[in-house]
Tab-separated table of C-alpha atoms and ligand atoms in Angstrom:
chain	number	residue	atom	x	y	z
A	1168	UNK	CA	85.967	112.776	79.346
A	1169	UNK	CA	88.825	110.421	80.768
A	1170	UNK	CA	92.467	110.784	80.188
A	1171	UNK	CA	95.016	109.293	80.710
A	1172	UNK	CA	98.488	111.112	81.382
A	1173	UNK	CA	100.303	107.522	79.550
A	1174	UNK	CA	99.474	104.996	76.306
A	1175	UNK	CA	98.237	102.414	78.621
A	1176	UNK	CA	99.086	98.793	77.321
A	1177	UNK	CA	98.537	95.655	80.094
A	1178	UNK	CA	101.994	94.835	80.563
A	1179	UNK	CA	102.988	91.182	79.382
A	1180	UNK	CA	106.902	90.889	80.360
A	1181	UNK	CA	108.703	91.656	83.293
A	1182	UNK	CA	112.059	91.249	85.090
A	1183	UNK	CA	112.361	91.491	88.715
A	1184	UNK	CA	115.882	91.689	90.459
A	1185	UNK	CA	116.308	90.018	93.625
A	1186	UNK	CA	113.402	87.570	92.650
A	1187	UNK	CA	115.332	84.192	94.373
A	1188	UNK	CA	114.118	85.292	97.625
A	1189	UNK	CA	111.651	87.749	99.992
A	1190	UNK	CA	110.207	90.447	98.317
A	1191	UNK	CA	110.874	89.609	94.911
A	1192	UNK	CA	109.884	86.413	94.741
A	1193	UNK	CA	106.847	87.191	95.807
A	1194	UNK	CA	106.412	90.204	93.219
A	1195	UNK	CA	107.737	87.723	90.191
A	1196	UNK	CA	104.792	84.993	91.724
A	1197	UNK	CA	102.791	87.680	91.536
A	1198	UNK	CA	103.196	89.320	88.196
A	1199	UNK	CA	103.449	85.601	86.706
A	1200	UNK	CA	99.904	85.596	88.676
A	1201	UNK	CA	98.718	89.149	86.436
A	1202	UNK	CA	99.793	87.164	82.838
A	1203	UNK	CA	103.608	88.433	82.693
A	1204	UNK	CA	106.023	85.908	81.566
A	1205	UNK	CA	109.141	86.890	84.285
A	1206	UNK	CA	112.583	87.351	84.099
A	1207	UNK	CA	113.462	85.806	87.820
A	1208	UNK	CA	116.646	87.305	88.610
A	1209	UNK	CA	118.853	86.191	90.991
A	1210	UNK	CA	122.626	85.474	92.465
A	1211	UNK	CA	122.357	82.185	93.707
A	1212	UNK	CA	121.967	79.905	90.875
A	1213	UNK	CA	120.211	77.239	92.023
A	1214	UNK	CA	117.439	79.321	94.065
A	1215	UNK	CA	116.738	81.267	90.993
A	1216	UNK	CA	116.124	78.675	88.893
A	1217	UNK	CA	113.674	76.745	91.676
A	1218	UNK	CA	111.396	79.933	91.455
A	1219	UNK	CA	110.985	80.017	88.300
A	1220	UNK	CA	110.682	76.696	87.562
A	1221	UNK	CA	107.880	76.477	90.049
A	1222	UNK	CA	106.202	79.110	88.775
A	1223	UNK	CA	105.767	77.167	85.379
A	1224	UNK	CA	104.685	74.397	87.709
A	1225	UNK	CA	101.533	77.070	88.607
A	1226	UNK	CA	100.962	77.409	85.107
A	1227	UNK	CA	102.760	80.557	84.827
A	1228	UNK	CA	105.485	82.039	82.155
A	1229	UNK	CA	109.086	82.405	83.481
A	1230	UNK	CA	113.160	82.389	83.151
A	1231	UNK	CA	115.769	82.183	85.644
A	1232	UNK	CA	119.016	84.575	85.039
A	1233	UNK	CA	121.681	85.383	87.266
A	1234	UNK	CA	123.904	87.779	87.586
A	1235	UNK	CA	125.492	89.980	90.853
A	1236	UNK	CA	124.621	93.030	90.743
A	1237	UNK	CA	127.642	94.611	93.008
A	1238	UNK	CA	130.425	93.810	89.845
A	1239	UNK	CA	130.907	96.407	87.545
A	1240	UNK	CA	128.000	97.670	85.338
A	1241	UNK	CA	129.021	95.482	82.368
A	1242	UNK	CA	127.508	92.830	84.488
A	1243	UNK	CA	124.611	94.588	84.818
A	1244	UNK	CA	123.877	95.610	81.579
A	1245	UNK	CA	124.098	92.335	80.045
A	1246	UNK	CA	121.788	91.082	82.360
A	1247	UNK	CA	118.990	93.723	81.001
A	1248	UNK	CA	120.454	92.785	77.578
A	1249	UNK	CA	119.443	89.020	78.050
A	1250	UNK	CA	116.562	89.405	80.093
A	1251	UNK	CA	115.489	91.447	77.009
A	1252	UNK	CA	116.295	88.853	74.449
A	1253	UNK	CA	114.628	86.061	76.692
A	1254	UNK	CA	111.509	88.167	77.311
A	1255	UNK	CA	111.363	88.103	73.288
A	1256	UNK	CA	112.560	91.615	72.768
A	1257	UNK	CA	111.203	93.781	75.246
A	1258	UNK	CA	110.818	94.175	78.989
A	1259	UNK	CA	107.592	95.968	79.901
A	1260	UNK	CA	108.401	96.131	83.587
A	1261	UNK	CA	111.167	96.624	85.568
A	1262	UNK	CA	111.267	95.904	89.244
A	1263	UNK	CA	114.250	97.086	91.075
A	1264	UNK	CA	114.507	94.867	94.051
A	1265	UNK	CA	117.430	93.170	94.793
A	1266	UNK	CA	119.252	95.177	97.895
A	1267	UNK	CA	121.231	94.593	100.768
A	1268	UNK	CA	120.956	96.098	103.766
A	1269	UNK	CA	123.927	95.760	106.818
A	1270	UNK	CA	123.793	97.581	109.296
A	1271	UNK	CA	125.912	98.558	112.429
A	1272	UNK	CA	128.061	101.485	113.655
A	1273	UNK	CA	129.186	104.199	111.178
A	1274	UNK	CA	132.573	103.364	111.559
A	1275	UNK	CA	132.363	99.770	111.449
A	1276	UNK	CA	130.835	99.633	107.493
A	1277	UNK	CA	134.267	98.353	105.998
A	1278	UNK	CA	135.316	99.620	102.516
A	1279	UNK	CA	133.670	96.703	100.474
A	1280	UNK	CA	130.303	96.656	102.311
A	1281	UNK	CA	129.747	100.457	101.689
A	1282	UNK	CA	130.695	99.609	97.890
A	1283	UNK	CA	128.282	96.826	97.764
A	1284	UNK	CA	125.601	99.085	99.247
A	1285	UNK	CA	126.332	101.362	96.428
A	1286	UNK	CA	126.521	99.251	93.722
A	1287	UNK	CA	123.786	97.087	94.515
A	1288	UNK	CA	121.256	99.537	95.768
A	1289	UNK	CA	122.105	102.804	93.328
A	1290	UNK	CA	124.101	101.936	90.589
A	1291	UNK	CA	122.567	98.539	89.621
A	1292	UNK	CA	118.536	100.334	89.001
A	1293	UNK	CA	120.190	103.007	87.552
A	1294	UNK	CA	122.231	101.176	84.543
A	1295	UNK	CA	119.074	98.557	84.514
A	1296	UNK	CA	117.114	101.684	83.665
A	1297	UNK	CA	119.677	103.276	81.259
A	1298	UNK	CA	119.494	99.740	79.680
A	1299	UNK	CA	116.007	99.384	79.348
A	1300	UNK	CA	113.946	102.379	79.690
A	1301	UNK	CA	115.039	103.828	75.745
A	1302	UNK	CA	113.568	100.396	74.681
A	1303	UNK	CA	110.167	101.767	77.300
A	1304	UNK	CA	110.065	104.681	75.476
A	1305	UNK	CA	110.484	103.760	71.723
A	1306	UNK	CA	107.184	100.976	72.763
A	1307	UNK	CA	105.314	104.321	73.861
A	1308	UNK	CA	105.050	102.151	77.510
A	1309	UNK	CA	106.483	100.681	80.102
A	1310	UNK	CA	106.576	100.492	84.170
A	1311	UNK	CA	109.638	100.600	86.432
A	1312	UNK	CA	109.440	99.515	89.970
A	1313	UNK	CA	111.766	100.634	92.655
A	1314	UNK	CA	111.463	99.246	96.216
A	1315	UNK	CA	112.524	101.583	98.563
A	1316	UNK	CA	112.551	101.311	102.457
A	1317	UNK	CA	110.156	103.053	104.790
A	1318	UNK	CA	113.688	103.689	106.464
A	1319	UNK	CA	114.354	106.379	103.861
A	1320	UNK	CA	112.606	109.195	105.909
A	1321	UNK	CA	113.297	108.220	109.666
A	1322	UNK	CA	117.228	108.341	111.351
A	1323	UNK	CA	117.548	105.015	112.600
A	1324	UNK	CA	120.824	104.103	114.897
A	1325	UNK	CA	123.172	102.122	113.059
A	1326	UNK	CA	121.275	101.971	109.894
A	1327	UNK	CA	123.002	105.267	108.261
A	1328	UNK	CA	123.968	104.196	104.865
A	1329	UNK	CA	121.510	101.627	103.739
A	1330	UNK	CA	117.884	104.195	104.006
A	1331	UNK	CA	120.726	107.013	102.273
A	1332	UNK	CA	120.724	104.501	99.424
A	1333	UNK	CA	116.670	103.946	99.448
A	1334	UNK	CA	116.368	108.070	99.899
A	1335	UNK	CA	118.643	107.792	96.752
A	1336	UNK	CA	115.958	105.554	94.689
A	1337	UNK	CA	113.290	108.073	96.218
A	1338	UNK	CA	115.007	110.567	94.185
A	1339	UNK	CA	115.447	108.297	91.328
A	1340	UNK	CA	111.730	107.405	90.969
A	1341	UNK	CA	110.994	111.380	90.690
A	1342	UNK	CA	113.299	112.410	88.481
A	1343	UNK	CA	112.697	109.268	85.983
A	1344	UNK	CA	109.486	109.914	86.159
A	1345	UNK	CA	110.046	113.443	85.101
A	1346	UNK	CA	112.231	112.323	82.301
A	1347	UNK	CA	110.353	109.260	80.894
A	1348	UNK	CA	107.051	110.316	81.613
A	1349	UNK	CA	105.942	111.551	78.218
A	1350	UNK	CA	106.835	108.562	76.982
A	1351	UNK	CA	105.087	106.641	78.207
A	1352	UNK	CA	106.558	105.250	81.239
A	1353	UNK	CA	105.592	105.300	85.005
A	1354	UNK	CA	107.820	105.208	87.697
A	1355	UNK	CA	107.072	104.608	91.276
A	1356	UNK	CA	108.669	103.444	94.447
A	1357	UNK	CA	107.309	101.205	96.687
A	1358	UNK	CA	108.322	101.276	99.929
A	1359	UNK	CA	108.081	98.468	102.144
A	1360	UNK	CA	107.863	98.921	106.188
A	1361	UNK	CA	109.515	96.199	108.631
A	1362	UNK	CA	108.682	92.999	106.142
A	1363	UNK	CA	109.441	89.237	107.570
A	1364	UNK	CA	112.070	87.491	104.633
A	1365	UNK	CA	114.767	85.083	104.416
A	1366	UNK	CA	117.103	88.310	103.971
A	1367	UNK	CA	116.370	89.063	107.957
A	1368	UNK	CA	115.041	85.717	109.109
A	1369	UNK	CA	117.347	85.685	111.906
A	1370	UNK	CA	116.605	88.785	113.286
A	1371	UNK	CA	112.812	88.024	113.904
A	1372	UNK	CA	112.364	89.061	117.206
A	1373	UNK	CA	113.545	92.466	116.153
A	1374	UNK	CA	110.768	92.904	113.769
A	1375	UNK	CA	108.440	91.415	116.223
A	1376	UNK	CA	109.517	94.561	118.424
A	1377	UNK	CA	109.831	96.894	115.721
A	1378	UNK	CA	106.354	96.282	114.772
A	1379	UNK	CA	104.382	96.059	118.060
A	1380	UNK	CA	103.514	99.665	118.467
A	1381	UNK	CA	102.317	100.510	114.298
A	1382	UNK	CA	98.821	100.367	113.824
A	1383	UNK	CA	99.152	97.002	111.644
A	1384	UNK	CA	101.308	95.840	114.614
A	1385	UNK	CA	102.973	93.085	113.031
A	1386	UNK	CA	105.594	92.502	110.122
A	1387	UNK	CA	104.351	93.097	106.527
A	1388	UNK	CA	104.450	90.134	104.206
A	1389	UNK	CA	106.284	89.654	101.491
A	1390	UNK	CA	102.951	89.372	99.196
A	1391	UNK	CA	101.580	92.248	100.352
A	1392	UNK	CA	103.937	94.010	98.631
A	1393	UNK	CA	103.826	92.117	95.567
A	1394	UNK	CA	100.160	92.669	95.583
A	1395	UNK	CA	101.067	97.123	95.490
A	1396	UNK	CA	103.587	95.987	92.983
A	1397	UNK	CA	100.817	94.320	90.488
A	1398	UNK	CA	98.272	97.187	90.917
A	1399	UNK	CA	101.102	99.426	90.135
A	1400	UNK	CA	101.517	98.132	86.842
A	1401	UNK	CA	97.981	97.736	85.519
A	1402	UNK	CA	96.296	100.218	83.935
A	1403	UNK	CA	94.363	100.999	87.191
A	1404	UNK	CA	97.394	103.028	88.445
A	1405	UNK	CA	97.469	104.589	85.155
A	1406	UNK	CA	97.310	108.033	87.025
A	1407	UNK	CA	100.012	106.774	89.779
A	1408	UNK	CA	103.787	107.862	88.821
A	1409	UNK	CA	106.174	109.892	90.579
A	1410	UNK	CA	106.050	109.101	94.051
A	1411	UNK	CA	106.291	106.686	96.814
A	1412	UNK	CA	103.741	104.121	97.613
A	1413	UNK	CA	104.529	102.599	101.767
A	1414	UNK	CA	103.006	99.222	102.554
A	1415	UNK	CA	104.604	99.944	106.073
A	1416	UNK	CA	101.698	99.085	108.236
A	1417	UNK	CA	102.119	102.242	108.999
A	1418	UNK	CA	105.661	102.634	110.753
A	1419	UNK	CA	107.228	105.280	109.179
A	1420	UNK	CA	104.087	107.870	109.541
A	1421	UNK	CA	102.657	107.059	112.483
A	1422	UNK	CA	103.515	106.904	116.083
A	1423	UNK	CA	100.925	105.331	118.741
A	1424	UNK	CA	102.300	106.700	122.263
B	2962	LIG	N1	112.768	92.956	104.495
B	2962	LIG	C1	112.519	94.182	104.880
B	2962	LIG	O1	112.155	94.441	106.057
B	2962	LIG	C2	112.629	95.330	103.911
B	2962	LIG	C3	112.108	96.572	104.290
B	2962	LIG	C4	112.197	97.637	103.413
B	2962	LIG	C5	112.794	97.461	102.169
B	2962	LIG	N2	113.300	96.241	101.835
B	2962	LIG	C6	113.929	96.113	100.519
B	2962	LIG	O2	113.287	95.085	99.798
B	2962	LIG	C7	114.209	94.472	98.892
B	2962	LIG	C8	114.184	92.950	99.120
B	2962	LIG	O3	114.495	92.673	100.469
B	2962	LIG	P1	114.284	91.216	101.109
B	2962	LIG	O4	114.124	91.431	102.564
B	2962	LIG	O5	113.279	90.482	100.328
B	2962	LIG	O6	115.750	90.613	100.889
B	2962	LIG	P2	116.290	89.125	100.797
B	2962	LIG	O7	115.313	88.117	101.280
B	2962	LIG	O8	117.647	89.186	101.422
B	2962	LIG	O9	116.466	88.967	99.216
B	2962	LIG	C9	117.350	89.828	98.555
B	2962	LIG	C10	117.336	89.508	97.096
B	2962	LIG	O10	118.277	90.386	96.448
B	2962	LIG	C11	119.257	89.597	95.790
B	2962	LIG	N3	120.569	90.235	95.860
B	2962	LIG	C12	121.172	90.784	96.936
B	2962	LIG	N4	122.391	91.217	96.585
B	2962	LIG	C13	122.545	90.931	95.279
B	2962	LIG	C14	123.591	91.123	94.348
B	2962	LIG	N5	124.751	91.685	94.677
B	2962	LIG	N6	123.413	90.701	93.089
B	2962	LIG	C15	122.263	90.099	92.721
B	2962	LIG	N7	121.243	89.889	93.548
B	2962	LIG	C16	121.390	90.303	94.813
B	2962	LIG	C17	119.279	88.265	96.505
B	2962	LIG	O11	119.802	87.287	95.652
B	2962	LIG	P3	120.417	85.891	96.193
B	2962	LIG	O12	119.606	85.522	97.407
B	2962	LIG	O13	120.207	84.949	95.049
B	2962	LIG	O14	121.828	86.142	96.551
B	2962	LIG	C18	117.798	88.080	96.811
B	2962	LIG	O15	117.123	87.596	95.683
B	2962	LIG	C19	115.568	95.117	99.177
B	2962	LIG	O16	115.794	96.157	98.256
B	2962	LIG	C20	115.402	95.690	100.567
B	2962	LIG	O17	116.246	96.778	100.806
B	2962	LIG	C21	113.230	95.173	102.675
């Protein structure tokens, strides 16, 4: 006999923070791709709306909303309030994208940049998914999404605060998963490894070096993690909730000298 630990239902909305650029652009594309109609979140107005609007051009379903997620959680929450009403009353998936990562010495990270870090990395998925996940639950389904970093388990120099904040979401995915679980909803992190995006397009020859010795040996792509991010949410991952997924090429689990 098969079970299944969740109700599955195909999901048919979605919202996906940080969705004007990189990785989340290429997940909302991708969902749109899988028969969602997308909430396309981003902070930059115009950019937002251009990826949405040309995924309606593909023949796919989608909305543009902005909103920055670093001001105080009233901002956020009526961003999962709208994307709710505009998704016609329910938001089957939640992708927690949008980050920021700076870097540099310890004691260089000025007071607003570690607050930004927080705020954008921790507190935004977590009042998204105080927001949206009672809605999840009352459906009897739903899917939440967090991209995490495949920086979360390996001390890099000058990168101290930004993989503490994706270690954070590690957490986050486990213990949602614990608490939403029964019902209905899975929770997963995906964690990308060294990916090539507008967010680090100027530091390309550092992911060219970072990336040399993994077994994939070059940057991961932006769809390649959209393409983790749609299996994730069909009912072929029905089984998948808890943990972390990497789509690192390898870097944070292997070394090759
Ligand atoms: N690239 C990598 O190598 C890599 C590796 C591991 C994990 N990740 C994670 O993957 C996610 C996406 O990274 P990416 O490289 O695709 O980044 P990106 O190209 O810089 O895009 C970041 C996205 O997040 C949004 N965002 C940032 N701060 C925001 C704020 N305060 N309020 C609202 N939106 C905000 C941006 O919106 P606007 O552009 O409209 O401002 C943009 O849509 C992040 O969580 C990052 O930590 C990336």
């Amino acid at each position: 006999m098969t079970t299944t630990p969740t109700a599955q239902t195909e999901p048919r909305t979605a919202l996906v923070t940080g969705a004007s650029s990189g990785i989340g652009e290429a997940i909302a594309r991708e969902l749109a791709a899988a028969g969602c109609t997308v909430a396309v979140h981003g902070r930059d107005e115009q950019r937002t709306r251009a990826v949405a609007e040309d995924i309606e051009r593909q023949g796919g379903r989608a909305v543009a909303l902005t909103a920055d997620l670093s001001q105080g959680p009233d901002v956020v929450r009526a961003l999962a309030i709208e994307a709710r009403t505009q998704l016609g009353g329910h938001v089957d998936v939640l992708v927690n994208n949008a980050g920021v990562y700076p870097g540099g010495p310890t004691e260089s990270l000025d007071d607003d940049t570690v607050d930004a870090l927080l705020a954008t990395n921790i507190r935004a998925p977590h009042v998204l998914v105080a927001t949206l996940a009672p809605g999840m639950a009352e459906r009897g389904s739903g899917h939440i999404v967090n991209i995490g970093s495949w920086m979360a388990r390996v001390g890099v120099p000058f990168m101290a605060l930004y993989p503490a904040t994706k270690a954070a979401v590690e957490q986050l995915t486990r213990a949602w998963a614990a608490e939403y679980g029964h019902r209905g909803i899975r929770v997963v992190t995906v964690a990308p490894g060294a990916t090539a995006t507008p967010g680090n397009a100027d530091s390309a020859d550092v992911l060219t070096a970072m990336t040399k010795g993994t077994p994939a040996g070059t940057p991961v792509q932006p769809v390649d993690i959209a393409r983790t991010v749609r299996w994730v949410v069909s009912d072929q991952a029905a089984f998948v909730t808890g943990g972390t997924i990497d789509v690192d090429g390898g870097i944070a689990s292997t070394r090759l000298s």
